[in-house]
Amino acid sequence: MTDTQAIKDRLDIAQVIGEYVKLKKAGANWKANCPFHNEKSPSFMVHPEKQFWHCFGCGKGGDVFSFLQEMEGLDFPEALKILADKAGVKIDTFASEVNKSQKNRILEINAKAAYFFNHFLLEMPASSGARDYLARRELKPETIVEWQVGFIPEQWDLLTQYLLKKGNSIDDLLASGLTIKKDVAPDSAKASTGKGAYDRFRGRIMFPLWDAHSNIVGFTG
Ligand code: ZN
């Protein structure tokens, strides 16, 4: 069973919606004045049996997740988390992983890339030139670790291939800006394998850019 179904099964949709809207019994169902449009007589229906809601006035409808999203202005992962807690269902990490918003996935990609650059700088023989350069610039080793300064050698798609192997999608990598599409005929580019895509940064010392929440939001080479 999927996590979302388990959550729906444990929650009474009428009870969840009833926390926001005054519901009146209508046979096996419930009705109310729609919270999403202005009306005087109720055309907003909640069907506990089928676990959905629908408004005949404005045409909106959906399940308990979409109701909470609409009502609270949440994205799906946020609604999932709130309702999972309410239902006492533990969402497995895989499901929450795929449902994460792209913005959060890109922050994770940046963190993985910073780790990759930093380890490459500290441990790979190919980085000795970069290490010498930073030593001449009097950048202390502890600063390199703390700021996660890194290095990427002059290779075509080293980082892109590493991040694909770590389970990231090529779409997210392109959206992160760390990977760019090769300018080739479309039929020779195989987007799913990462062929036809290459690293934006090559042969450079890398400095992560941090935001106020200790997220890495980008890099400067
Ligand atoms: Zn409505």
PDB file of C-alpha atoms and ligand atoms in Angstrom:
ATOM      1  CA  MET A   1       0.000   0.000   0.000  1.00  0.00           C
ATOM      2  CA  THR A   2       1.234   3.460  -0.760  1.00  0.00           C
ATOM      3  CA  ASP A   3       1.864   5.929   2.036  1.00  0.00           C
ATOM      4  CA  THR A   4      -0.795   8.298   0.764  1.00  0.00           C
ATOM      5  CA  GLN A   5      -3.437   5.541   0.736  1.00  0.00           C
ATOM      6  CA  ALA A   6      -2.470   4.461   4.258  1.00  0.00           C
ATOM      7  CA  ILE A   7      -2.886   8.044   5.424  1.00  0.00           C
ATOM      8  CA  LYS A   8      -6.275   8.406   3.724  1.00  0.00           C
ATOM      9  CA  ASP A   9      -7.464   5.129   5.243  1.00  0.00           C
ATOM     10  CA  ARG A  10      -6.574   6.246   8.755  1.00  0.00           C
ATOM     11  CA  LEU A  11      -8.037   9.723   8.510  1.00  0.00           C
ATOM     12  CA  ASP A  12     -11.670  10.704   8.255  1.00  0.00           C
ATOM     13  CA  ILE A  13     -11.710  13.267   5.456  1.00  0.00           C
ATOM     14  CA  ALA A  14     -14.833  14.868   6.925  1.00  0.00           C
ATOM     15  CA  GLN A  15     -13.104  15.337  10.253  1.00  0.00           C
ATOM     16  CA  VAL A  16     -10.029  16.944   8.645  1.00  0.00           C
ATOM     17  CA  ILE A  17     -12.150  19.265   6.482  1.00  0.00           C
ATOM     18  CA  GLY A  18     -14.472  19.871   9.445  1.00  0.00           C
ATOM     19  CA  GLU A  19     -11.603  21.590  11.231  1.00  0.00           C
ATOM     20  CA  TYR A  20     -11.779  24.333   8.604  1.00  0.00           C
ATOM     21  CA  VAL A  21     -15.358  24.305   7.361  1.00  0.00           C
ATOM     22  CA  LYS A  22     -18.691  23.941   9.193  1.00  0.00           C
ATOM     23  CA  LEU A  23     -20.101  20.706   7.696  1.00  0.00           C
ATOM     24  CA  LYS A  24     -23.753  19.669   7.681  1.00  0.00           C
ATOM     25  CA  LYS A  25     -24.819  16.058   7.307  1.00  0.00           C
ATOM     26  CA  ALA A  26     -26.376  15.238   3.921  1.00  0.00           C
ATOM     27  CA  GLY A  27     -27.239  11.533   3.850  1.00  0.00           C
ATOM     28  CA  ALA A  28     -23.997   9.575   3.851  1.00  0.00           C
ATOM     29  CA  ASN A  29     -22.144  12.741   2.896  1.00  0.00           C
ATOM     30  CA  TRP A  30     -21.494  16.211   4.241  1.00  0.00           C
ATOM     31  CA  LYS A  31     -22.117  19.610   2.726  1.00  0.00           C
ATOM     32  CA  ALA A  32     -20.991  23.139   3.449  1.00  0.00           C
ATOM     33  CA  ASN A  33     -20.600  26.583   2.019  1.00  0.00           C
ATOM     34  CA  CYS A  34     -17.515  26.331  -0.154  1.00  0.00           C
ATOM     35  CA  PRO A  35     -14.378  27.830   1.447  1.00  0.00           C
ATOM     36  CA  PHE A  36     -12.880  28.478  -2.009  1.00  0.00           C
ATOM     37  CA  HIS A  37     -15.592  30.654  -3.526  1.00  0.00           C
ATOM     38  CA  ASN A  38     -18.307  32.965  -2.271  1.00  0.00           C
ATOM     39  CA  GLU A  39     -21.749  31.390  -1.987  1.00  0.00           C
ATOM     40  CA  LYS A  40     -24.940  31.561   0.058  1.00  0.00           C
ATOM     41  CA  SER A  41     -26.202  27.990  -0.322  1.00  0.00           C
ATOM     42  CA  PRO A  42     -23.874  25.005   0.109  1.00  0.00           C
ATOM     43  CA  SER A  43     -22.482  23.346  -3.017  1.00  0.00           C
ATOM     44  CA  PHE A  44     -19.341  22.010  -1.357  1.00  0.00           C
ATOM     45  CA  MET A  45     -19.654  18.245  -0.766  1.00  0.00           C
ATOM     46  CA  VAL A  46     -17.495  15.838   1.219  1.00  0.00           C
ATOM     47  CA  HIS A  47     -17.775  12.096   0.506  1.00  0.00           C
ATOM     48  CA  PRO A  48     -16.193  10.115   3.375  1.00  0.00           C
ATOM     49  CA  GLU A  49     -16.765   6.767   1.665  1.00  0.00           C
ATOM     50  CA  LYS A  50     -14.875   7.753  -1.495  1.00  0.00           C
ATOM     51  CA  GLN A  51     -12.464  10.018   0.423  1.00  0.00           C
ATOM     52  CA  PHE A  52     -12.952  13.040  -1.772  1.00  0.00           C
ATOM     53  CA  TRP A  53     -14.483  16.488  -1.778  1.00  0.00           C
ATOM     54  CA  HIS A  54     -16.014  18.455  -4.582  1.00  0.00           C
ATOM     55  CA  CYS A  55     -17.605  21.844  -5.117  1.00  0.00           C
ATOM     56  CA  PHE A  56     -20.357  22.107  -7.719  1.00  0.00           C
ATOM     57  CA  GLY A  57     -20.056  25.883  -7.588  1.00  0.00           C
ATOM     58  CA  CYS A  58     -16.408  26.477  -8.474  1.00  0.00           C
ATOM     59  CA  GLY A  59     -15.537  22.998  -9.730  1.00  0.00           C
ATOM     60  CA  LYS A  60     -12.697  22.450  -7.292  1.00  0.00           C
ATOM     61  CA  GLY A  61     -12.274  19.042  -5.752  1.00  0.00           C
ATOM     62  CA  GLY A  62      -9.846  16.339  -4.778  1.00  0.00           C
ATOM     63  CA  ASP A  63      -8.652  14.293  -1.861  1.00  0.00           C
ATOM     64  CA  VAL A  64      -7.686  15.231   1.672  1.00  0.00           C
ATOM     65  CA  PHE A  65      -4.178  16.225   0.530  1.00  0.00           C
ATOM     66  CA  SER A  66      -5.369  18.649  -2.124  1.00  0.00           C
ATOM     67  CA  PHE A  67      -7.860  20.126   0.335  1.00  0.00           C
ATOM     68  CA  LEU A  68      -5.115  20.941   2.823  1.00  0.00           C
ATOM     69  CA  GLN A  69      -2.842  22.257   0.063  1.00  0.00           C
ATOM     70  CA  GLU A  70      -5.592  24.531  -1.230  1.00  0.00           C
ATOM     71  CA  MET A  71      -6.699  25.632   2.235  1.00  0.00           C
ATOM     72  CA  GLU A  72      -3.264  26.288   3.716  1.00  0.00           C
ATOM     73  CA  GLY A  73      -1.375  27.184   0.541  1.00  0.00           C
ATOM     74  CA  LEU A  74       0.991  24.223   0.953  1.00  0.00           C
ATOM     75  CA  ASP A  75       2.865  22.143  -1.578  1.00  0.00           C
ATOM     76  CA  PHE A  76       2.233  18.409  -1.648  1.00  0.00           C
ATOM     77  CA  PRO A  77       5.207  17.308   0.530  1.00  0.00           C
ATOM     78  CA  GLU A  78       4.148  19.765   3.247  1.00  0.00           C
ATOM     79  CA  ALA A  79       0.543  18.533   3.201  1.00  0.00           C
ATOM     80  CA  LEU A  80       1.805  14.944   3.188  1.00  0.00           C
ATOM     81  CA  LYS A  81       3.895  15.560   6.256  1.00  0.00           C
ATOM     82  CA  ILE A  82       1.118  17.239   8.256  1.00  0.00           C
ATOM     83  CA  LEU A  83      -1.436  14.537   7.425  1.00  0.00           C
ATOM     84  CA  ALA A  84       1.049  11.710   8.005  1.00  0.00           C
ATOM     85  CA  ASP A  85       1.673  13.077  11.499  1.00  0.00           C
ATOM     86  CA  LYS A  86      -2.057  13.409  12.096  1.00  0.00           C
ATOM     87  CA  ALA A  87      -2.651   9.840  10.913  1.00  0.00           C
ATOM     88  CA  GLY A  88       0.334   8.458  12.783  1.00  0.00           C
ATOM     89  CA  VAL A  89       1.773   7.046   9.545  1.00  0.00           C
ATOM     90  CA  LYS A  90       5.524   7.039   9.171  1.00  0.00           C
ATOM     91  CA  ILE A  91       6.348   8.042   5.608  1.00  0.00           C
ATOM     92  CA  ASP A  92       9.216   5.985   4.298  1.00  0.00           C
ATOM     93  CA  THR A  93      12.222   7.950   3.165  1.00  0.00           C
ATOM     94  CA  PHE A  94      11.930   6.863  -0.438  1.00  0.00           C
ATOM     95  CA  ALA A  95       8.431   8.296  -0.779  1.00  0.00           C
ATOM     96  CA  SER A  96       9.387  11.532   0.906  1.00  0.00           C
ATOM     97  CA  GLU A  97      12.507  11.671  -1.260  1.00  0.00           C
ATOM     98  CA  VAL A  98      10.628  11.543  -4.561  1.00  0.00           C
ATOM     99  CA  ASN A  99       7.991  13.953  -3.319  1.00  0.00           C
ATOM    100  CA  LYS A 100      10.444  16.583  -2.217  1.00  0.00           C
ATOM    101  CA  SER A 101      10.120  19.797  -4.116  1.00  0.00           C
ATOM    102  CA  GLN A 102      12.765  20.440  -6.758  1.00  0.00           C
ATOM    103  CA  LYS A 103      14.090  23.387  -4.758  1.00  0.00           C
ATOM    104  CA  ASN A 104      14.956  21.069  -1.863  1.00  0.00           C
ATOM    105  CA  ARG A 105      16.409  18.456  -4.202  1.00  0.00           C
ATOM    106  CA  ILE A 106      18.683  21.103  -5.726  1.00  0.00           C
ATOM    107  CA  LEU A 107      19.912  22.126  -2.265  1.00  0.00           C
ATOM    108  CA  GLU A 108      20.811  18.480  -1.681  1.00  0.00           C
ATOM    109  CA  ILE A 109      22.543  18.286  -5.053  1.00  0.00           C
ATOM    110  CA  ASN A 110      24.575  21.372  -4.129  1.00  0.00           C
ATOM    111  CA  ALA A 111      25.545  19.794  -0.807  1.00  0.00           C
ATOM    112  CA  LYS A 112      26.643  16.583  -2.567  1.00  0.00           C
ATOM    113  CA  ALA A 113      28.586  18.567  -5.159  1.00  0.00           C
ATOM    114  CA  ALA A 114      30.352  20.575  -2.438  1.00  0.00           C
ATOM    115  CA  TYR A 115      31.306  17.336  -0.704  1.00  0.00           C
ATOM    116  CA  PHE A 116      32.604  15.948  -3.994  1.00  0.00           C
ATOM    117  CA  PHE A 117      34.664  19.076  -4.804  1.00  0.00           C
ATOM    118  CA  ASN A 118      36.024  19.276  -1.262  1.00  0.00           C
ATOM    119  CA  HIS A 119      37.119  15.637  -1.140  1.00  0.00           C
ATOM    120  CA  PHE A 120      38.617  15.902  -4.583  1.00  0.00           C
ATOM    121  CA  LEU A 121      40.679  18.873  -3.455  1.00  0.00           C
ATOM    122  CA  LEU A 122      41.824  17.260  -0.214  1.00  0.00           C
ATOM    123  CA  GLU A 123      42.497  13.728  -1.386  1.00  0.00           C
ATOM    124  CA  MET A 124      43.201  13.413  -5.102  1.00  0.00           C
ATOM    125  CA  PRO A 125      46.719  13.596  -6.556  1.00  0.00           C
ATOM    126  CA  ALA A 126      45.240  15.581  -9.462  1.00  0.00           C
ATOM    127  CA  SER A 127      44.522  18.384  -6.991  1.00  0.00           C
ATOM    128  CA  SER A 128      48.122  18.971  -5.860  1.00  0.00           C
ATOM    129  CA  GLY A 129      48.422  22.080  -8.054  1.00  0.00           C
ATOM    130  CA  ALA A 130      45.210  23.507  -6.604  1.00  0.00           C
ATOM    131  CA  ARG A 131      46.356  22.701  -3.043  1.00  0.00           C
ATOM    132  CA  ASP A 132      49.693  24.459  -3.675  1.00  0.00           C
ATOM    133  CA  TYR A 133      47.860  27.457  -5.094  1.00  0.00           C
ATOM    134  CA  LEU A 134      45.575  27.743  -2.038  1.00  0.00           C
ATOM    135  CA  ALA A 135      48.594  27.355   0.292  1.00  0.00           C
ATOM    136  CA  ARG A 136      50.348  30.195  -1.541  1.00  0.00           C
ATOM    137  CA  ARG A 137      47.168  32.275  -1.105  1.00  0.00           C
ATOM    138  CA  GLU A 138      47.484  31.438   2.623  1.00  0.00           C
ATOM    139  CA  LEU A 139      44.123  29.709   2.863  1.00  0.00           C
ATOM    140  CA  LYS A 140      44.358  27.578   6.008  1.00  0.00           C
ATOM    141  CA  PRO A 141      43.465  23.868   5.813  1.00  0.00           C
ATOM    142  CA  GLU A 142      40.784  24.335   8.484  1.00  0.00           C
ATOM    143  CA  THR A 143      39.239  27.125   6.398  1.00  0.00           C
ATOM    144  CA  ILE A 144      39.159  24.798   3.391  1.00  0.00           C
ATOM    145  CA  VAL A 145      37.256  22.248   5.465  1.00  0.00           C
ATOM    146  CA  GLU A 146      34.960  24.774   7.122  1.00  0.00           C
ATOM    147  CA  TRP A 147      34.012  26.569   3.908  1.00  0.00           C
ATOM    148  CA  GLN A 148      34.079  23.309   1.928  1.00  0.00           C
ATOM    149  CA  VAL A 149      36.372  24.799  -0.656  1.00  0.00           C
ATOM    150  CA  GLY A 150      36.912  22.285  -3.439  1.00  0.00           C
ATOM    151  CA  PHE A 151      38.422  21.493  -6.771  1.00  0.00           C
ATOM    152  CA  ILE A 152      37.164  19.982  -9.992  1.00  0.00           C
ATOM    153  CA  PRO A 153      39.700  18.824 -12.599  1.00  0.00           C
ATOM    154  CA  GLU A 154      39.491  19.554 -16.307  1.00  0.00           C
ATOM    155  CA  GLN A 155      37.203  16.699 -17.308  1.00  0.00           C
ATOM    156  CA  TRP A 156      34.052  16.574 -19.315  1.00  0.00           C
ATOM    157  CA  ASP A 157      31.340  15.241 -16.982  1.00  0.00           C
ATOM    158  CA  LEU A 158      32.984  13.953 -13.805  1.00  0.00           C
ATOM    159  CA  LEU A 159      30.534  15.654 -11.428  1.00  0.00           C
ATOM    160  CA  THR A 160      27.465  14.989 -13.583  1.00  0.00           C
ATOM    161  CA  GLN A 161      28.230  11.260 -13.696  1.00  0.00           C
ATOM    162  CA  TYR A 162      28.910  11.190  -9.940  1.00  0.00           C
ATOM    163  CA  LEU A 163      25.582  12.886  -9.153  1.00  0.00           C
ATOM    164  CA  LEU A 164      23.659  10.627 -11.547  1.00  0.00           C
ATOM    165  CA  LYS A 165      25.170   7.590  -9.794  1.00  0.00           C
ATOM    166  CA  LYS A 166      23.977   9.089  -6.500  1.00  0.00           C
ATOM    167  CA  GLY A 167      20.419   8.817  -7.806  1.00  0.00           C
ATOM    168  CA  ASN A 168      19.744  12.376  -8.963  1.00  0.00           C
ATOM    169  CA  SER A 169      17.761  12.934 -12.139  1.00  0.00           C
ATOM    170  CA  ILE A 170      19.284  14.682 -15.136  1.00  0.00           C
ATOM    171  CA  ASP A 171      16.398  17.199 -14.991  1.00  0.00           C
ATOM    172  CA  ASP A 172      17.313  18.205 -11.448  1.00  0.00           C
ATOM    173  CA  LEU A 173      21.004  18.436 -12.386  1.00  0.00           C
ATOM    174  CA  LEU A 174      20.195  20.732 -15.302  1.00  0.00           C
ATOM    175  CA  ALA A 175      17.909  22.806 -13.051  1.00  0.00           C
ATOM    176  CA  SER A 176      20.721  23.118 -10.492  1.00  0.00           C
ATOM    177  CA  GLY A 177      22.933  24.728 -13.121  1.00  0.00           C
ATOM    178  CA  LEU A 178      25.821  22.385 -12.294  1.00  0.00           C
ATOM    179  CA  THR A 179      25.153  20.436 -15.497  1.00  0.00           C
ATOM    180  CA  ILE A 180      24.630  21.945 -18.931  1.00  0.00           C
ATOM    181  CA  LYS A 181      23.314  20.344 -22.097  1.00  0.00           C
ATOM    182  CA  LYS A 182      25.772  19.712 -24.843  1.00  0.00           C
ATOM    183  CA  ASP A 183      24.922  21.618 -27.991  1.00  0.00           C
ATOM    184  CA  VAL A 184      24.305  18.620 -30.237  1.00  0.00           C
ATOM    185  CA  ALA A 185      21.585  17.298 -32.489  1.00  0.00           C
ATOM    186  CA  PRO A 186      18.629  16.288 -30.262  1.00  0.00           C
ATOM    187  CA  ASP A 187      18.561  12.661 -31.403  1.00  0.00           C
ATOM    188  CA  SER A 188      22.166  12.064 -30.340  1.00  0.00           C
ATOM    189  CA  ALA A 189      21.576  13.431 -26.836  1.00  0.00           C
ATOM    190  CA  LYS A 190      20.415  10.769 -24.424  1.00  0.00           C
ATOM    191  CA  ALA A 191      19.068  12.825 -21.558  1.00  0.00           C
ATOM    192  CA  SER A 192      18.277   9.907 -19.246  1.00  0.00           C
ATOM    193  CA  THR A 193      21.839   8.574 -19.190  1.00  0.00           C
ATOM    194  CA  GLY A 194      23.425  11.975 -18.881  1.00  0.00           C
ATOM    195  CA  LYS A 195      25.021  11.608 -22.300  1.00  0.00           C
ATOM    196  CA  GLY A 196      24.825  14.949 -24.003  1.00  0.00           C
ATOM    197  CA  ALA A 197      25.281  16.746 -20.694  1.00  0.00           C
ATOM    198  CA  TYR A 198      28.465  18.101 -19.174  1.00  0.00           C
ATOM    199  CA  ASP A 199      29.763  19.919 -16.092  1.00  0.00           C
ATOM    200  CA  ARG A 200      29.495  23.696 -16.008  1.00  0.00           C
ATOM    201  CA  PHE A 201      32.588  23.980 -13.814  1.00  0.00           C
ATOM    202  CA  ARG A 202      35.786  22.291 -14.977  1.00  0.00           C
ATOM    203  CA  GLY A 203      39.440  22.765 -14.001  1.00  0.00           C
ATOM    204  CA  ARG A 204      38.619  25.206 -11.227  1.00  0.00           C
ATOM    205  CA  ILE A 205      38.834  25.820  -7.514  1.00  0.00           C
ATOM    206  CA  MET A 206      35.287  25.894  -6.189  1.00  0.00           C
ATOM    207  CA  PHE A 207      33.821  28.087  -3.446  1.00  0.00           C
ATOM    208  CA  PRO A 208      30.301  27.220  -2.228  1.00  0.00           C
ATOM    209  CA  LEU A 209      27.886  30.100  -1.646  1.00  0.00           C
ATOM    210  CA  TRP A 210      25.940  29.691   1.601  1.00  0.00           C
ATOM    211  CA  ASP A 211      22.600  31.172   2.588  1.00  0.00           C
ATOM    212  CA  ALA A 212      21.539  32.192   6.111  1.00  0.00           C
ATOM    213  CA  HIS A 213      20.186  28.678   6.793  1.00  0.00           C
ATOM    214  CA  SER A 214      23.541  26.968   6.074  1.00  0.00           C
ATOM    215  CA  ASN A 215      22.312  25.734   2.697  1.00  0.00           C
ATOM    216  CA  ILE A 216      24.623  25.824  -0.270  1.00  0.00           C
ATOM    217  CA  VAL A 217      22.747  27.833  -2.887  1.00  0.00           C
ATOM    218  CA  GLY A 218      25.436  27.913  -5.563  1.00  0.00           C
ATOM    219  CA  PHE A 219      29.112  27.979  -6.388  1.00  0.00           C
ATOM    220  CA  THR A 220      31.668  30.342  -7.673  1.00  0.00           C
ATOM    221  CA  GLY A 221      34.664  28.962  -9.524  1.00  0.00           C
TER     222      GLY A 221
HETATM  223 ZN    ZN B   1     -16.485  26.264  -4.532  1.00  0.00          ZN
END
